[in-house]
Tab-separated table of C-alpha atoms in Angstrom:
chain	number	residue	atom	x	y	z
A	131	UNK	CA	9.025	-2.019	-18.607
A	132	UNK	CA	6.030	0.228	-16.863
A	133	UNK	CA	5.616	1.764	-20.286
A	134	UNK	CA	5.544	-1.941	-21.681
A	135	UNK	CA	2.962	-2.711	-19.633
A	136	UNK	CA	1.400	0.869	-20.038
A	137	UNK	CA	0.770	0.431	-24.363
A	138	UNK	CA	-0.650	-3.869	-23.657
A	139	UNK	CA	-3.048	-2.503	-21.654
A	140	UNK	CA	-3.791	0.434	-23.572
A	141	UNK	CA	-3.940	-1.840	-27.266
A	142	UNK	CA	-5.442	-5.070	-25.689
A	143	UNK	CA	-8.298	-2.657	-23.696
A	144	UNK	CA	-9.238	-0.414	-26.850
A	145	UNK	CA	-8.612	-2.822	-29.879
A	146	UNK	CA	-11.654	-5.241	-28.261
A	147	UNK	CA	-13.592	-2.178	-28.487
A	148	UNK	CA	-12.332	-0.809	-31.696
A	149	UNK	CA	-13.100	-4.702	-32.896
A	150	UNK	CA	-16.952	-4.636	-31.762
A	151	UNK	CA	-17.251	-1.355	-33.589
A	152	UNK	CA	-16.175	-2.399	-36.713
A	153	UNK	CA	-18.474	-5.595	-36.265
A	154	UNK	CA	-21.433	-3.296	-35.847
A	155	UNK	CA	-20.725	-1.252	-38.841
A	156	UNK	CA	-21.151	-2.548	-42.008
A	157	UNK	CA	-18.913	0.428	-43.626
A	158	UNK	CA	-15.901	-0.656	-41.863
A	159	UNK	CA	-16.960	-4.477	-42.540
A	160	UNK	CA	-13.502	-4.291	-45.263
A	161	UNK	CA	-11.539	-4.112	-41.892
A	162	UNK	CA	-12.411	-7.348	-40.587
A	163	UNK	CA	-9.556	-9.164	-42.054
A	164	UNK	CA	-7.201	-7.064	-40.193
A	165	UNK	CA	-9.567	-6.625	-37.043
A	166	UNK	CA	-9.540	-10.937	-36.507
A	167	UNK	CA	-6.007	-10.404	-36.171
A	168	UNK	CA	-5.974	-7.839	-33.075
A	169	UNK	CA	-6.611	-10.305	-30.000
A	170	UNK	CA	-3.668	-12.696	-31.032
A	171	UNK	CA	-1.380	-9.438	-31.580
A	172	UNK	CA	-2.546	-8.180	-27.753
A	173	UNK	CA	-1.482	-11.476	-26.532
A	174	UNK	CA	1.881	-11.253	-28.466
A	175	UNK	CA	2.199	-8.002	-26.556
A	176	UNK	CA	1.476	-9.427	-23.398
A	177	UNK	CA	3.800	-13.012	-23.660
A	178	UNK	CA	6.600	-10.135	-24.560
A	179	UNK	CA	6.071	-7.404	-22.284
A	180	UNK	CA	6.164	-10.761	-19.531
A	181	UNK	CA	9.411	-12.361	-21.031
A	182	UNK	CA	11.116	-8.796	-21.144
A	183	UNK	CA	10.256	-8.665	-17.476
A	184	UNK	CA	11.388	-11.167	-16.043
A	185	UNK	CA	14.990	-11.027	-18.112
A	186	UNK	CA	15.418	-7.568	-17.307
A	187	UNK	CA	14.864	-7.868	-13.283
A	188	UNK	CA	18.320	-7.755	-11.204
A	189	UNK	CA	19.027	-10.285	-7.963
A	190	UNK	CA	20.169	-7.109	-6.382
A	191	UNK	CA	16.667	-5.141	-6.892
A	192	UNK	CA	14.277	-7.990	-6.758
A	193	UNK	CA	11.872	-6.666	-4.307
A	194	UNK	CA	11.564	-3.021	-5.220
A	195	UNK	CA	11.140	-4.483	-8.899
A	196	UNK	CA	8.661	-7.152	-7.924
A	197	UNK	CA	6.449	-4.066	-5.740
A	198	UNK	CA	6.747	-1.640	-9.254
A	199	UNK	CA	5.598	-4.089	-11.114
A	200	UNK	CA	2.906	-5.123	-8.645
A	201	UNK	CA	1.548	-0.752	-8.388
A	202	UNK	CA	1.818	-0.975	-12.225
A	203	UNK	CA	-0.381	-3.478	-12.994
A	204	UNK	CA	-3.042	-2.788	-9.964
A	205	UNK	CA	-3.192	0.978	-10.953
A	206	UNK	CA	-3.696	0.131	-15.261
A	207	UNK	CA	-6.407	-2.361	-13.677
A	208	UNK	CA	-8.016	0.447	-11.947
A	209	UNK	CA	-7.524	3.116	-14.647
A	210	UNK	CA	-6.792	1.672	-18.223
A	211	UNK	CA	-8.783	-1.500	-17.207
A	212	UNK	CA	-12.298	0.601	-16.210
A	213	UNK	CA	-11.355	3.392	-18.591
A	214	UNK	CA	-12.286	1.532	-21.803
A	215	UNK	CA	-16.218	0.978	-20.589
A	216	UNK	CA	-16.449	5.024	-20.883
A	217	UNK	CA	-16.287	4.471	-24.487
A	218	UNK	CA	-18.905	1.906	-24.368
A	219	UNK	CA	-20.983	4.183	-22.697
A	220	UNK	CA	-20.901	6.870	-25.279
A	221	UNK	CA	-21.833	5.107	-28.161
A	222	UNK	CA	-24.718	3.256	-26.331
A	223	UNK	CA	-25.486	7.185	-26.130
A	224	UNK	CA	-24.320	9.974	-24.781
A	225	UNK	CA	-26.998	10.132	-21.763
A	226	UNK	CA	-25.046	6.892	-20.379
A	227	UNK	CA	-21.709	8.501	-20.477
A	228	UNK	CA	-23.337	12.438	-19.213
A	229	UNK	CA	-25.508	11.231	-16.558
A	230	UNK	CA	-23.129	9.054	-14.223
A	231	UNK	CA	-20.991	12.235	-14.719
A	232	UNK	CA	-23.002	14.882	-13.125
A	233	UNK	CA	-24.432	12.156	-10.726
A	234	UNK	CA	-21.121	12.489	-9.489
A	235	UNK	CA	-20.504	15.634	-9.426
A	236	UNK	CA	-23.968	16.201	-7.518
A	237	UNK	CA	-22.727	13.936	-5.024
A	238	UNK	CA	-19.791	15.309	-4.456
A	239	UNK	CA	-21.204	18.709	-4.321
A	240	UNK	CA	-24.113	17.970	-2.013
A	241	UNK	CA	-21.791	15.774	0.509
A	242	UNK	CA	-19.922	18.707	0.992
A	243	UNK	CA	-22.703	21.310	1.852
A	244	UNK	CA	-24.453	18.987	4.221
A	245	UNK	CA	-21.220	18.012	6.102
A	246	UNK	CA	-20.641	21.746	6.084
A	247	UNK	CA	-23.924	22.734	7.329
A	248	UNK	CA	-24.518	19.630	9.581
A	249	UNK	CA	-21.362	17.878	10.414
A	250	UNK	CA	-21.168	16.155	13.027
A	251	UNK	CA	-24.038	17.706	15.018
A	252	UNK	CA	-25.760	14.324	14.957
A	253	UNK	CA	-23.924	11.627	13.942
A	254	UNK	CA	-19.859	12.295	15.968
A	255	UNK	CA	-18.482	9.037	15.021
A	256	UNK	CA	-16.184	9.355	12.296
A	257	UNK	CA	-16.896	8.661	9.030
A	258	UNK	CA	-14.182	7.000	7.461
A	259	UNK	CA	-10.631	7.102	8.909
A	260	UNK	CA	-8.378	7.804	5.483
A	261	UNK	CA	-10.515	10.715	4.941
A	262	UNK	CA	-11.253	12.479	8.505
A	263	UNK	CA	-13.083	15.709	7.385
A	264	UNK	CA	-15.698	13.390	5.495
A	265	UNK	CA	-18.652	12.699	7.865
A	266	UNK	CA	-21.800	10.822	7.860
A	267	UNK	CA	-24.287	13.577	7.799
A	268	UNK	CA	-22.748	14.744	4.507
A	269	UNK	CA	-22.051	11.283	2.927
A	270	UNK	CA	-26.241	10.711	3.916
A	271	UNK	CA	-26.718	14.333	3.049
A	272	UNK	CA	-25.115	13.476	-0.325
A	273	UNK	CA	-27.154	10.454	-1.515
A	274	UNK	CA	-30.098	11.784	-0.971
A	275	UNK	CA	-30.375	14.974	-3.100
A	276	UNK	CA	-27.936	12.838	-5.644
A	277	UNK	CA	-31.193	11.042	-5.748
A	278	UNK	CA	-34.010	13.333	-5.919
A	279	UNK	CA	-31.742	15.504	-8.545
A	280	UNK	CA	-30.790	12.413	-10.916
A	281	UNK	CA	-34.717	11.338	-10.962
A	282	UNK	CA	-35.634	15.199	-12.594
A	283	UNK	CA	-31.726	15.197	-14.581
A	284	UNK	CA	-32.429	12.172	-16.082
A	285	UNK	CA	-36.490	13.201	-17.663
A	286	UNK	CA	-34.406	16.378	-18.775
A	287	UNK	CA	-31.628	14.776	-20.414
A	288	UNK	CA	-33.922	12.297	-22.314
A	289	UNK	CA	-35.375	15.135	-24.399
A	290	UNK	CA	-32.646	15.122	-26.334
A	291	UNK	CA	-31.985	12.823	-29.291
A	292	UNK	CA	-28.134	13.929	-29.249
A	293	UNK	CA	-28.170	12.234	-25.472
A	294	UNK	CA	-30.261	9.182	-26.145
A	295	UNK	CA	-29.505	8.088	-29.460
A	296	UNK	CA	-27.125	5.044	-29.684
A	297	UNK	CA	-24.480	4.907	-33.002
A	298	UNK	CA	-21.447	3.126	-34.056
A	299	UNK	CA	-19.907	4.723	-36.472
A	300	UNK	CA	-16.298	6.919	-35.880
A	301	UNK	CA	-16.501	10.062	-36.957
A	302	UNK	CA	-14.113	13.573	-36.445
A	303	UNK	CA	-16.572	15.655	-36.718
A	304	UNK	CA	-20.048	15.481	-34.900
A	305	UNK	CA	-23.273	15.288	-36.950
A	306	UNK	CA	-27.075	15.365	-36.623
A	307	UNK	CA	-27.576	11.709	-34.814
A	308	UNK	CA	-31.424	10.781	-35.264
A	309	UNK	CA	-32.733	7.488	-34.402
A	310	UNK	CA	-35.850	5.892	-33.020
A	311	UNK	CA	-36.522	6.422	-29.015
A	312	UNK	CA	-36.115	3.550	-27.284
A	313	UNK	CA	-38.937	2.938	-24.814
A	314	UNK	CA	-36.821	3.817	-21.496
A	315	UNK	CA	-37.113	7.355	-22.960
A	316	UNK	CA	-40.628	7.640	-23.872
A	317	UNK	CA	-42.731	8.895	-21.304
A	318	UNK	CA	-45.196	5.927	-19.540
A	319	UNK	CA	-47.571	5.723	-16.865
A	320	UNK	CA	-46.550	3.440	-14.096
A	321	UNK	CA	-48.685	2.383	-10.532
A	322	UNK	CA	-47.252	2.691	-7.349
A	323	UNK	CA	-47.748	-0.192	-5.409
A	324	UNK	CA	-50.746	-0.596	-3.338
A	325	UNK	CA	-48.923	-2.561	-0.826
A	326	UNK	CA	-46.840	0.408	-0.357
A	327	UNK	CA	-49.878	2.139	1.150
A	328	UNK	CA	-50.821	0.111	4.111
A	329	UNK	CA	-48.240	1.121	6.460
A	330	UNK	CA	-49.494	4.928	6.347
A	331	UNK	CA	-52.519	6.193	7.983
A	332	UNK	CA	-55.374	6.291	5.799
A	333	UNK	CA	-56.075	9.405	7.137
A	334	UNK	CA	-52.413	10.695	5.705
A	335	UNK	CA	-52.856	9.084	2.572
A	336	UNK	CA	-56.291	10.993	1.816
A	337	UNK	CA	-54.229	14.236	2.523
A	338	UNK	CA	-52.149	13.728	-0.996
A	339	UNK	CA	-55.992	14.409	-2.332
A	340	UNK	CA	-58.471	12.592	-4.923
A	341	UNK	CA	-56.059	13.813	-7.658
A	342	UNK	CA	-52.822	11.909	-6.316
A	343	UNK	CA	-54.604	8.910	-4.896
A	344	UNK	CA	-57.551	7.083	-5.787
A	345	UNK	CA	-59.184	4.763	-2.867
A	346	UNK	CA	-60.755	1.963	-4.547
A	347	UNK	CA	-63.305	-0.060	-3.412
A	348	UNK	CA	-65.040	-3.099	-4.036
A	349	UNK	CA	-69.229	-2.712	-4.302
A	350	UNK	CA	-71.350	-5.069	-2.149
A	351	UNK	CA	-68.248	-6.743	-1.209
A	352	UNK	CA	-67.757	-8.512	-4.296
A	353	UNK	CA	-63.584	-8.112	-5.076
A	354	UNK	CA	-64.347	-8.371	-8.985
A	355	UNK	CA	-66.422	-5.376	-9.100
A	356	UNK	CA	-63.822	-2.513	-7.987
A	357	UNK	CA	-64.590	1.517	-8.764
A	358	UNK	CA	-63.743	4.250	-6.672
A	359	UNK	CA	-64.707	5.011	-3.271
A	360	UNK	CA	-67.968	7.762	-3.445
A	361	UNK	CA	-68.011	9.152	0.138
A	362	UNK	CA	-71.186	8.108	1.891
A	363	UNK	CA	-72.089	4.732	-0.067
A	364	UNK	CA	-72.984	2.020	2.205
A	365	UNK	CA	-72.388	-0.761	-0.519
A	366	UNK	CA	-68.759	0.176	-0.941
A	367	UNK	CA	-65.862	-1.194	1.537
A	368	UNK	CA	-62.008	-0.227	0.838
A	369	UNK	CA	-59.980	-2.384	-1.262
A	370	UNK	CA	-56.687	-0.818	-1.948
A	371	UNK	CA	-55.486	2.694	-2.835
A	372	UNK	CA	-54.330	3.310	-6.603
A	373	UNK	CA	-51.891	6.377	-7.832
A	374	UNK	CA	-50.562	6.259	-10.679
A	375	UNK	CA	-47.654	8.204	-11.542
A	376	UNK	CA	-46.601	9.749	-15.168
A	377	UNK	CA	-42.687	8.986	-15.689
A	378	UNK	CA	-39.951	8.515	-18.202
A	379	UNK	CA	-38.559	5.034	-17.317
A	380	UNK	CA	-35.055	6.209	-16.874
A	381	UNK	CA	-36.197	7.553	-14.094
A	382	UNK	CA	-35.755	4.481	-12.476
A	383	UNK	CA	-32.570	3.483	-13.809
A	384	UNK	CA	-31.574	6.774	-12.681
A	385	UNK	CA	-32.182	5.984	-8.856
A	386	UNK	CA	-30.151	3.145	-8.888
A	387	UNK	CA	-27.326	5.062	-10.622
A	388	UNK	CA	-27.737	7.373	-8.254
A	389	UNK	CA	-27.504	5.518	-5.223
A	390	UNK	CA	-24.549	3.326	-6.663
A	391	UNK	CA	-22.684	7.290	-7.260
A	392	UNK	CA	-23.674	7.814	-3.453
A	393	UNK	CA	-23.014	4.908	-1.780
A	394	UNK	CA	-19.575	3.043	-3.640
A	395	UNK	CA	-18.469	5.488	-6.010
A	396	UNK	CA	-17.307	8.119	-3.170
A	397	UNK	CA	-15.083	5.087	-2.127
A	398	UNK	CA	-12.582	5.996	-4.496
A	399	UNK	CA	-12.171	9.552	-3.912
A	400	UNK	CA	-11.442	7.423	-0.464
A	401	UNK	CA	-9.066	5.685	-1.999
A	402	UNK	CA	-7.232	8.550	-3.265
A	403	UNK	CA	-7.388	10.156	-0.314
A	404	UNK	CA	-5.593	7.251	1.292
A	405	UNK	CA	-2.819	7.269	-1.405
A	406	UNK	CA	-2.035	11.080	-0.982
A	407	UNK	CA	-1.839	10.567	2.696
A	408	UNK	CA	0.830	7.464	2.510
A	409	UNK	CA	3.121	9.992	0.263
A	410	UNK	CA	2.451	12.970	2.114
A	411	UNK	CA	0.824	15.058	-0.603
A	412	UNK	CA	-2.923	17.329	-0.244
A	413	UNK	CA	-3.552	16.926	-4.200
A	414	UNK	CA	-2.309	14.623	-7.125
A	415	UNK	CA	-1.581	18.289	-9.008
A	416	UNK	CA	-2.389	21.650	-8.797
A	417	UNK	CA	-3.935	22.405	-12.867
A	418	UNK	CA	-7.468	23.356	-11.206
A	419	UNK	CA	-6.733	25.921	-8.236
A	420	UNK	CA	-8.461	24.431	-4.780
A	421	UNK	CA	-9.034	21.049	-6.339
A	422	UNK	CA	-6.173	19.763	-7.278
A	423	UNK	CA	-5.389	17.868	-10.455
A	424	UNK	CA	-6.851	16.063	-12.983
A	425	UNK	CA	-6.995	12.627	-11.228
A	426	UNK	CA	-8.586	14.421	-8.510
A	427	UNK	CA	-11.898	14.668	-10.369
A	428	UNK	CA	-11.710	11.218	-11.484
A	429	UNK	CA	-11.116	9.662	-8.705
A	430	UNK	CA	-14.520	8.568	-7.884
A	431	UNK	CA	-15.607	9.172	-12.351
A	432	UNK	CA	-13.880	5.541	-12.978
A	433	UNK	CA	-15.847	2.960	-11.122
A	434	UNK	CA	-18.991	4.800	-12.162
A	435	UNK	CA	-18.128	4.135	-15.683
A	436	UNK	CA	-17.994	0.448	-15.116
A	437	UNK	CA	-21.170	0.449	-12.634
A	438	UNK	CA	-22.912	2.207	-15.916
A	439	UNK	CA	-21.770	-0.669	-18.297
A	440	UNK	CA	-22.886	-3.146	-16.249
A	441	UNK	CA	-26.349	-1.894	-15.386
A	442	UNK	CA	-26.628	-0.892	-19.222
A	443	UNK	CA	-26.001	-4.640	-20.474
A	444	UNK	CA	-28.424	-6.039	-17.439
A	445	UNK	CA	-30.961	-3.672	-17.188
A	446	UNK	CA	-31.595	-2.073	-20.346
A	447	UNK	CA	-29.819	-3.508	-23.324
A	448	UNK	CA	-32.500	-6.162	-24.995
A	449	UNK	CA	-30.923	-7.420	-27.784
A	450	UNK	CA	-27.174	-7.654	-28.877
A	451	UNK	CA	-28.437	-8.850	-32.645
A	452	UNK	CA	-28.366	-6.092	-35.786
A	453	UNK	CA	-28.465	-5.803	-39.396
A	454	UNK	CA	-24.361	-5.111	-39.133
A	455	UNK	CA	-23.330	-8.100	-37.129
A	456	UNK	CA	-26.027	-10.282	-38.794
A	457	UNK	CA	-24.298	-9.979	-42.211
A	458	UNK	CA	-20.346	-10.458	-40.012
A	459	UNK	CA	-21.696	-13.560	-39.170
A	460	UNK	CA	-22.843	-14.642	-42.255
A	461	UNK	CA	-19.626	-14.133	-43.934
A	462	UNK	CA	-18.124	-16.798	-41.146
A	463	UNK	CA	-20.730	-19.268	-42.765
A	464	UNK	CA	-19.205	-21.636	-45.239
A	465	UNK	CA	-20.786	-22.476	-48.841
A	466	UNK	CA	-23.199	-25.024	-47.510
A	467	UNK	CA	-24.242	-23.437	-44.255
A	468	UNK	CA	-24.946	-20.471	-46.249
A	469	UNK	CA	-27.813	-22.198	-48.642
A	470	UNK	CA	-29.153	-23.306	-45.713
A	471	UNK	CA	-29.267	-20.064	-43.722
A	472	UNK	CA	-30.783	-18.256	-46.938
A	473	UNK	CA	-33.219	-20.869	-47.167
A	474	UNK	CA	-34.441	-21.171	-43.485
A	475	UNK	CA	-34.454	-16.850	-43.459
A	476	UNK	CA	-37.045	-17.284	-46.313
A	477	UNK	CA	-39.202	-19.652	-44.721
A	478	UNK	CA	-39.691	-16.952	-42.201
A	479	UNK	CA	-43.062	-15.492	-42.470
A	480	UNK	CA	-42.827	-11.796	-42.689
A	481	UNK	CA	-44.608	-9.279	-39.778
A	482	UNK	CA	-47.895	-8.047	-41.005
């Protein structure tokens, strides 16, 4: 019954997302008939897989039965069940599916050639005990040039309309994608916070220079009339400090990525880790000489997909209203509500 369980959670994860596809496309809009039918047919999948079950389990093999079926559903939660938001992250755009990727990767990469280098010459405690040759210079090490190289990965990566541009369409062979930029990708000028400022030294602040950081000041001490500082007036007193910084706001969104790849996502290469050592195996195959299989570079890939979703749909997607689902919604619309709805969209003055 593993594979049972193995083809629900396969059907019942990637039918909801074939489903929203065909919503958002109005080519594929003659599939809706069949697509309405897909979450009662995952449920008929699951009521069956359940019955077959519990019929098929034997008094004499209850409890190894009962601890398969237990490892089978935790692992298609962990794989199957976070495996579906990968493909939600590529047709949001490829950026959201490339950059938690090598934000990985980095990490991983970095971790290891700071523990290497510094190891355990200031921090001796260990780490974490599942994986003992993982220590807290590297795992500190890691985050922090996961950071600084996501913030300059990111402004590359957005240069590209093949990364940023969203579509919903399925296609077997790739094509020219060209869209309009949303903002996150356009470059803006941002201001660092003044507060930020007062716990330096204004001495160390005026060594980023005039061309970094402005000092502004306020003339005759009146706080409504603010220009910058000119060395040697007597009329001027310090207000604040101003720098304003030229960025591509993705920039952001690509620190907290980062830090979520350097502080949680490691935790399931931890995982994995544990699981090899409770059967007594170095790697879950040997495909890639020195790094095991597969698995082995997803380990950590899986959770990051998920943590990508999630701060996609809080952080950056606006609006979940188009042209596509508009017109699936109108078709739910009975005979009356659809005079009305035609009526009221006309009343609507149009944007100047």
């Amino acid at each position: 019954t593993q594979w049972m369980w193995f083809g629900v959670a396969i059907f019942y994860a990637y039918s909801e997302f074939a489903v929203e596809m065909i919503k958002g496309d109005t080519n594929l809009h003659y599939l809706l008939d069949v697509a309405q039918w897909a979450p009662l047919l995952s449920f008929g999948m699951y009521t069956g897989t359940f019955v077959v079950t519990i019929a098929t389990m034997q008094t004499g093999h209850i409890k190894f039965q009962l601890n398969q079926l237990c490892w089978t559903i935790v692992v298609l939660c962990l794989t199957v069940g976070q495996l579906k938001y990968i493909m939600h992250n590529i047709y949001n755009g490829l950026i959201w599916f490339t950059l938690p990727i090598l934000l990985v990767i980095t990490n991983d990469i970095m971790a290891y050639f700071s523990g290497i280098t510094c190891g355990r010459k200031f921090i001796h405690r260990t780490f974490v005990e599942l994986s003992p040759n993982k220590t807290w210079e590297g795992f500190i090490g890691g985050g922090i040039f996961t950071v600084v190289i996501g913030w300059y990965l990111s402004r590359f990566l957005a240069k590209f309309a093949w990364m940023t541009c969203p579509t919903n369409t399925f296609a077997f062979f790739p094509h020219e994608l060209v869209c309009e930029k949303e903002n996150i990708f356009h470059e803006a000028t941002t201001y660092f916070p003044s507060q930020a400022f007062e716990l330096f030294p204004r001495a160390l602040i005026r060594l980023l220079g005039p061309s970094r950081v402005v000092e502004i000041c306020s003339v005759d001490r009146d706080a409504t009339n603010l220009t910058a500082c000119i060395s040697g007036a007597n009329n001027m007193k310090h207000h604040h400090w101003e720098m304003a910084l030229s960025i591509v706001p993705i920039q952001l969104h690509s620190i907290l990525l980062s830090l979520f790849a350097s502080l949680v996502a490691p935790f399931g290469g931890f995982l994995a880790s544990g699981i090899k050592r409770a059967y007594g195996i170095k790697d879950f195959d040997s495909i890639i000489p020195g790094h095991g299989g597969l698995m082995d570079r997803f380990d950590c890939q899986l959770i990051m997909a998920l943590a990508t979703w999630v701060h996609y749909n809080t952080f950056v997607k606006i609006t979940t209203v188009s042209v596509s689902k508009l017109l699936y919604m109108y078709r739910l619309l009975g005979e009356e509500e659809r005079k009305q709805f035609l009526e009221k969209i006309t009343q609507i003055p149009s944007a100047k």
